[in-house]
Coordinates of C-alpha atoms in Angstrom, one line a residue:
S16 CA -30.5 -27.8 -23.3
D17 CA -30.3 -27.2 -27.1
G18 CA -29.6 -23.6 -26.4
N19 CA -32.9 -22.9 -24.7
N20 CA -31.5 -22.8 -21.1
T21 CA -34.6 -24.5 -19.8
W22 CA -35.0 -27.1 -17.1
A23 CA -38.1 -29.4 -16.9
I24 CA -38.9 -30.6 -13.4
P25 CA -41.3 -33.6 -13.4
V26 CA -44.1 -34.0 -10.9
S27 CA -44.2 -37.0 -8.6
A28 CA -45.9 -40.3 -9.4
D29 CA -49.2 -39.0 -7.8
N30 CA -49.0 -35.8 -9.9
Q31 CA -47.9 -33.6 -7.0
L32 CA -45.4 -30.8 -7.3
P33 CA -42.1 -31.3 -5.4
G34 CA -42.2 -29.9 -1.8
F35 CA -39.1 -27.8 -2.5
I36 CA -37.4 -26.5 -5.6
G37 CA -34.0 -24.8 -5.2
I38 CA -31.2 -23.5 -7.4
Q39 CA -27.6 -24.2 -6.4
P40 CA -25.2 -21.6 -7.9
P41 CA -21.7 -22.8 -9.0
D42 CA -18.8 -22.3 -6.6
N43 CA -17.5 -18.8 -6.1
F44 CA -20.5 -17.2 -7.9
S45 CA -22.4 -14.3 -6.4
G46 CA -24.6 -11.6 -7.9
T47 CA -28.1 -11.2 -9.4
L48 CA -29.6 -13.2 -12.2
E49 CA -32.4 -11.2 -13.7
G50 CA -35.4 -12.3 -15.6
L51 CA -35.6 -15.9 -14.6
E52 CA -39.0 -17.5 -15.3
L53 CA -40.9 -20.2 -13.4
A54 CA -43.7 -21.8 -15.5
V55 CA -46.2 -24.4 -14.3
I56 CA -48.1 -26.5 -16.8
S57 CA -51.3 -28.0 -15.4
G58 CA -54.7 -29.3 -16.6
E59 CA -57.3 -31.9 -16.4
P60 CA -57.3 -35.2 -18.3
G61 CA -58.6 -34.8 -21.8
L62 CA -58.4 -31.0 -21.7
E63 CA -55.7 -28.7 -23.2
P64 CA -53.1 -28.0 -20.5
R65 CA -52.6 -24.4 -19.3
E66 CA -49.4 -22.7 -18.5
S67 CA -48.9 -20.2 -15.6
S68 CA -45.6 -18.3 -15.3
Q69 CA -43.9 -15.7 -13.2
E70 CA -40.6 -13.9 -13.7
F71 CA -38.2 -13.3 -10.8
D72 CA -34.7 -12.3 -10.0
L73 CA -32.3 -14.7 -8.2
V74 CA -30.0 -12.9 -5.7
V75 CA -27.0 -14.9 -4.6
D76 CA -25.2 -13.4 -1.6
G77 CA -21.5 -14.1 -1.6
V78 CA -19.8 -16.3 1.1
A79 CA -16.2 -15.3 1.8
D80 CA -14.0 -18.3 1.3
G81 CA -11.0 -16.7 3.0
I82 CA -7.3 -16.8 2.5
T83 CA -4.3 -19.0 3.4
L84 CA -0.9 -17.7 4.1
N85 CA 2.4 -19.5 4.0
P86 CA 5.0 -16.7 4.2
S87 CA 8.7 -17.3 3.9
R88 CA 11.8 -15.4 4.9
T89 CA 12.2 -12.1 3.1
F90 CA 15.3 -10.0 2.6
G91 CA 16.6 -7.0 0.7
N92 CA 18.4 -3.6 1.0
E93 CA 17.2 -0.5 2.7
G94 CA 16.0 2.0 0.1
E95 CA 14.7 -0.6 -2.3
K96 CA 11.1 -1.9 -2.6
I97 CA 11.2 -5.5 -1.2
R98 CA 8.5 -7.9 -2.2
L99 CA 6.9 -9.7 0.8
N100 CA 6.8 -13.5 0.3
L101 CA 3.4 -14.0 1.7
N102 CA 2.6 -17.0 -0.6
A103 CA -1.1 -16.4 -0.2
D104 CA -3.9 -18.4 -1.8
I105 CA -7.4 -17.0 -2.4
P106 CA -9.9 -19.5 -3.7
D107 CA -12.4 -16.8 -4.8
E108 CA -10.6 -14.2 -6.9
D109 CA -13.6 -11.8 -6.7
E110 CA -12.9 -11.3 -2.9
T111 CA -10.7 -8.6 -1.6
T112 CA -8.2 -9.0 1.2
T113 CA -7.4 -6.9 4.3
L114 CA -3.9 -7.3 5.6
V115 CA -2.8 -6.1 9.0
I116 CA 1.0 -6.0 9.2
S117 CA 3.0 -5.3 12.4
G118 CA 6.7 -5.3 13.3
L119 CA 7.9 -2.8 10.6
G120 CA 8.2 0.3 12.7
E121 CA 7.2 3.8 11.7
F122 CA 7.5 5.4 8.2
A123 CA 7.1 2.2 6.1
S124 CA 5.4 2.4 2.7
F125 CA 3.7 -0.2 0.5
Y126 CA 3.5 -0.7 -3.2
T127 CA 2.2 -3.1 -5.8
D128 CA 2.4 -3.5 -9.6
G129 CA 6.0 -4.7 -9.2
G130 CA 6.7 -1.9 -6.8
N131 CA 5.5 0.9 -9.2
T132 CA 2.2 1.8 -7.6
L133 CA 1.8 3.2 -4.2
L134 CA -1.0 1.6 -2.0
V135 CA -3.1 3.2 0.6
W136 CA -2.9 2.2 4.3
D137 CA -3.7 3.3 7.8
Y138 CA -1.0 3.2 10.5
D139 CA -1.6 2.7 14.2
G140 CA 1.5 4.0 15.9
D141 CA 0.5 2.8 19.4
E142 CA 0.4 -0.8 18.2
D143 CA 2.7 -0.5 15.2
K144 CA 0.1 -1.9 12.8
Y145 CA -0.4 -1.1 9.1
T146 CA -3.8 -1.9 7.7
L147 CA -4.2 -2.4 4.0
E148 CA -7.7 -2.8 2.7
G149 CA -9.2 -3.7 -0.7
I150 CA -6.2 -5.8 -1.8
T151 CA -7.1 -7.8 -4.9
A152 CA -6.2 -11.4 -5.5
E153 CA -3.8 -10.3 -8.2
Q154 CA -2.1 -7.9 -5.7
V155 CA -1.8 -10.0 -2.6
N156 CA 1.4 -11.7 -3.7
D157 CA 2.8 -8.5 -5.2
I158 CA 3.0 -6.4 -2.0
H159 CA 6.3 -4.5 -1.7
V160 CA 7.6 -2.6 1.3
L161 CA 10.1 0.3 1.5
Q162 CA 11.7 0.7 4.9
G163 CA 15.0 1.4 6.6
R164 CA 17.4 -1.3 8.0
L165 CA 15.8 -4.1 10.0
E166 CA 17.9 -6.9 11.2
N167 CA 16.0 -10.2 11.3
G168 CA 12.7 -8.5 12.3
T169 CA 9.7 -10.7 13.1
I170 CA 6.8 -9.5 11.0
S171 CA 3.2 -10.5 12.0
V172 CA 0.4 -10.7 9.4
E173 CA -3.3 -10.9 10.0
A174 CA -5.5 -11.5 6.9
F175 CA -9.1 -12.0 6.0
T176 CA -11.2 -11.7 2.8
R177 CA -14.4 -9.9 2.1
E178 CA -17.1 -10.2 -0.5
D179 CA -18.3 -7.0 -2.2
E180 CA -21.1 -5.1 -0.4
S181 CA -23.3 -5.5 -3.5
V182 CA -23.4 -9.3 -2.7
G183 CA -23.7 -9.1 1.0
G184 CA -20.2 -8.1 2.2
D185 CA -19.5 -11.3 4.0
Q186 CA -16.2 -11.5 5.8
S187 CA -14.1 -14.6 6.3
D188 CA -12.3 -15.8 9.4
T189 CA -9.0 -14.2 10.2
V190 CA -5.8 -16.1 9.7
N191 CA -2.4 -15.2 11.2
A192 CA 1.2 -15.9 10.2
T193 CA 4.7 -14.6 11.0
F194 CA 7.9 -14.4 9.0
T195 CA 11.4 -13.0 9.2
L196 CA 12.3 -9.8 7.4
N197 CA 16.0 -8.7 7.0
I198 CA 16.6 -5.3 5.5
R199 CA 20.3 -4.8 5.1
P200 CA 22.0 -1.3 5.4
V201 CA 23.5 0.3 2.3
N202 CA 27.0 1.8 2.8
A203 CA 28.1 5.0 1.3
T204 CA 30.8 5.1 -1.4
T205 CA 33.1 7.8 -2.8
G206 CA 30.8 8.1 -5.8
D207 CA 27.3 9.5 -6.2
D208 CA 25.0 7.6 -3.8
T209 CA 21.3 7.7 -3.1
L210 CA 20.8 6.7 0.6
L211 CA 17.6 6.1 2.6
Y212 CA 17.6 7.7 6.0
S213 CA 16.6 5.3 8.7
G214 CA 17.5 7.2 11.8
H215 CA 21.2 6.2 11.8
P216 CA 24.1 8.5 11.1
I217 CA 25.2 8.8 7.5
D218 CA 28.6 10.0 6.3
A219 CA 28.1 10.1 2.5
L220 CA 31.8 10.4 1.8
G221 CA 32.6 11.8 -1.7
G222 CA 30.5 12.4 -4.8
E223 CA 27.1 14.1 -5.1
D224 CA 25.0 12.3 -2.6
T225 CA 21.2 12.2 -2.1
I226 CA 19.3 11.4 1.0
V227 CA 15.8 10.0 0.6
L228 CA 13.3 10.1 3.5
R229 CA 10.8 7.4 4.4
F230 CA 7.0 7.9 4.1
N231 CA 5.7 11.0 6.0
E232 CA 8.9 11.3 7.9
G233 CA 10.0 14.6 9.4
L234 CA 13.4 15.8 10.4
G235 CA 14.4 18.4 13.1
E236 CA 17.6 19.8 14.6
E237 CA 18.4 16.5 16.4
D238 CA 18.4 14.7 13.1
Y239 CA 20.6 17.1 11.1
A240 CA 23.6 16.1 13.2
N241 CA 23.3 12.6 11.8
F242 CA 24.4 13.8 8.3
D243 CA 27.8 14.6 6.9
N244 CA 29.0 15.2 3.3
I245 CA 25.5 15.2 1.7
E246 CA 24.4 17.4 -1.1
I247 CA 20.7 16.7 -1.7
F248 CA 17.5 15.9 0.2
D249 CA 14.9 14.3 -2.0
L250 CA 11.4 14.4 -0.5
T251 CA 9.6 13.6 -3.7
G252 CA 7.0 10.9 -3.7
S253 CA 7.4 9.8 -0.1
G254 CA 4.3 11.4 1.3
S255 CA 4.3 14.6 3.4
N256 CA 7.9 15.1 4.5
T257 CA 9.0 18.0 6.6
L258 CA 12.3 19.6 7.5
E259 CA 11.9 21.7 10.6
A260 CA 13.8 24.9 11.5
L261 CA 16.6 24.4 9.1
R262 CA 19.4 26.9 10.0
P263 CA 22.7 27.9 8.2
E264 CA 24.7 26.1 10.8
D265 CA 22.7 22.9 10.1
V266 CA 23.5 23.1 6.4
L267 CA 27.1 23.8 7.2
G268 CA 27.4 20.7 9.3
M269 CA 25.6 18.4 6.8
T270 CA 27.3 19.4 3.5
D271 CA 30.8 19.1 2.1
E272 CA 33.3 21.9 1.6
N273 CA 31.0 23.6 -0.9
N274 CA 28.3 24.2 1.8
V275 CA 25.4 24.0 -0.7
L276 CA 22.3 21.9 0.1
K277 CA 19.6 21.3 -2.5
I278 CA 16.1 20.2 -1.4
R279 CA 13.8 18.5 -4.0
G280 CA 10.1 17.9 -3.3
D281 CA 6.5 18.5 -4.2
S282 CA 3.4 20.3 -2.9
E283 CA 3.0 17.7 -0.1
D284 CA 6.3 18.6 1.5
T285 CA 7.2 21.5 3.9
V286 CA 10.5 23.1 4.8
S287 CA 10.6 25.6 7.6
L288 CA 13.7 27.9 7.9
G289 CA 15.3 28.9 11.1
E290 CA 17.0 32.2 11.7
G291 CA 20.0 33.4 9.7
W292 CA 18.8 33.3 6.2
G293 CA 18.6 36.3 3.8
E294 CA 15.9 37.0 1.3
P295 CA 15.5 34.4 -1.4
S296 CA 16.2 34.6 -5.1
S297 CA 14.8 32.3 -7.9
D298 CA 17.0 30.0 -9.9
N299 CA 15.6 27.4 -12.4
G300 CA 12.6 26.4 -10.2
F301 CA 14.4 26.7 -6.9
K302 CA 14.3 29.3 -4.2
T303 CA 17.9 30.1 -3.2
Y304 CA 18.7 31.3 0.3
T305 CA 22.1 32.2 1.7
D306 CA 23.4 33.4 5.1
G307 CA 25.2 36.3 3.4
N308 CA 28.5 34.4 3.8
E309 CA 29.3 30.8 2.8
V310 CA 26.2 28.7 3.2
T311 CA 23.5 28.1 0.6
V312 CA 20.2 26.2 0.5
K313 CA 18.2 25.7 -2.7
I314 CA 14.5 24.6 -2.2
Q315 CA 12.3 23.5 -5.1
E316 CA 9.5 26.0 -5.5
A317 CA 6.8 23.3 -5.4
I318 CA 7.6 22.8 -1.7
T319 CA 5.8 24.8 1.0
I320 CA 8.4 27.1 2.6
E321 CA 7.7 28.5 6.0

């Protein structure tokens, strides 16, 4: 005490050292304490005692304390980032969590930071499982999902925590939970709408209407027939989206009487054009194609055009 950070361990009544000396770290501590010193003071009666000392490092390997889940029913609208009510508790906030989520279907995406930051995940399409690793204690109750309509879907969650590799990388037992997720469809209006495509037909009615794709989703000829009265495809920020073999007749069927389709996107996105288009011209960052008659498609130049 007294600021010296020193402990004195007395010998036994017969002047013998204890058979075992140990240091118990506080709860949820792991890491390395450098430069500890063990000193032994010894001597003979009547003589000046002598001190022998040795420095050492104390390495405390972490033990994963795990996670508890108590999820509750979750709901929202398609096209919005819906926070999952996992109600998770992690005793050791230095541990990271792995979540395995199933029941969402393909093309879901996950966010944190109030829905503003895209997370990284792996998707197993055969088992419909999304694996999110390295989730911090601060993030685990701030996981948002973006997905198309889902009526009272049963979502399964597996979760475990892991200590950092620098302190042993210990992994906790896995816990399991389920909850109900209801993602309601959003109906088109006669005004300007932004609508998430979820595989269902969309008649966007009046206004200038934008269709947003889900994460890494691709559309082909069989999908184009699902759209009517749309003006814009927005592929921006939803992974690697593709529009395959887009023809003038597809645009004619999807758009309103103006027959103009604008496609926004970035370098991760690809649009391949079918037969019937003329040579492009450039217009304010877009490549403009026409069929030489009444149909026009404008593709943002950042998009890969094939």
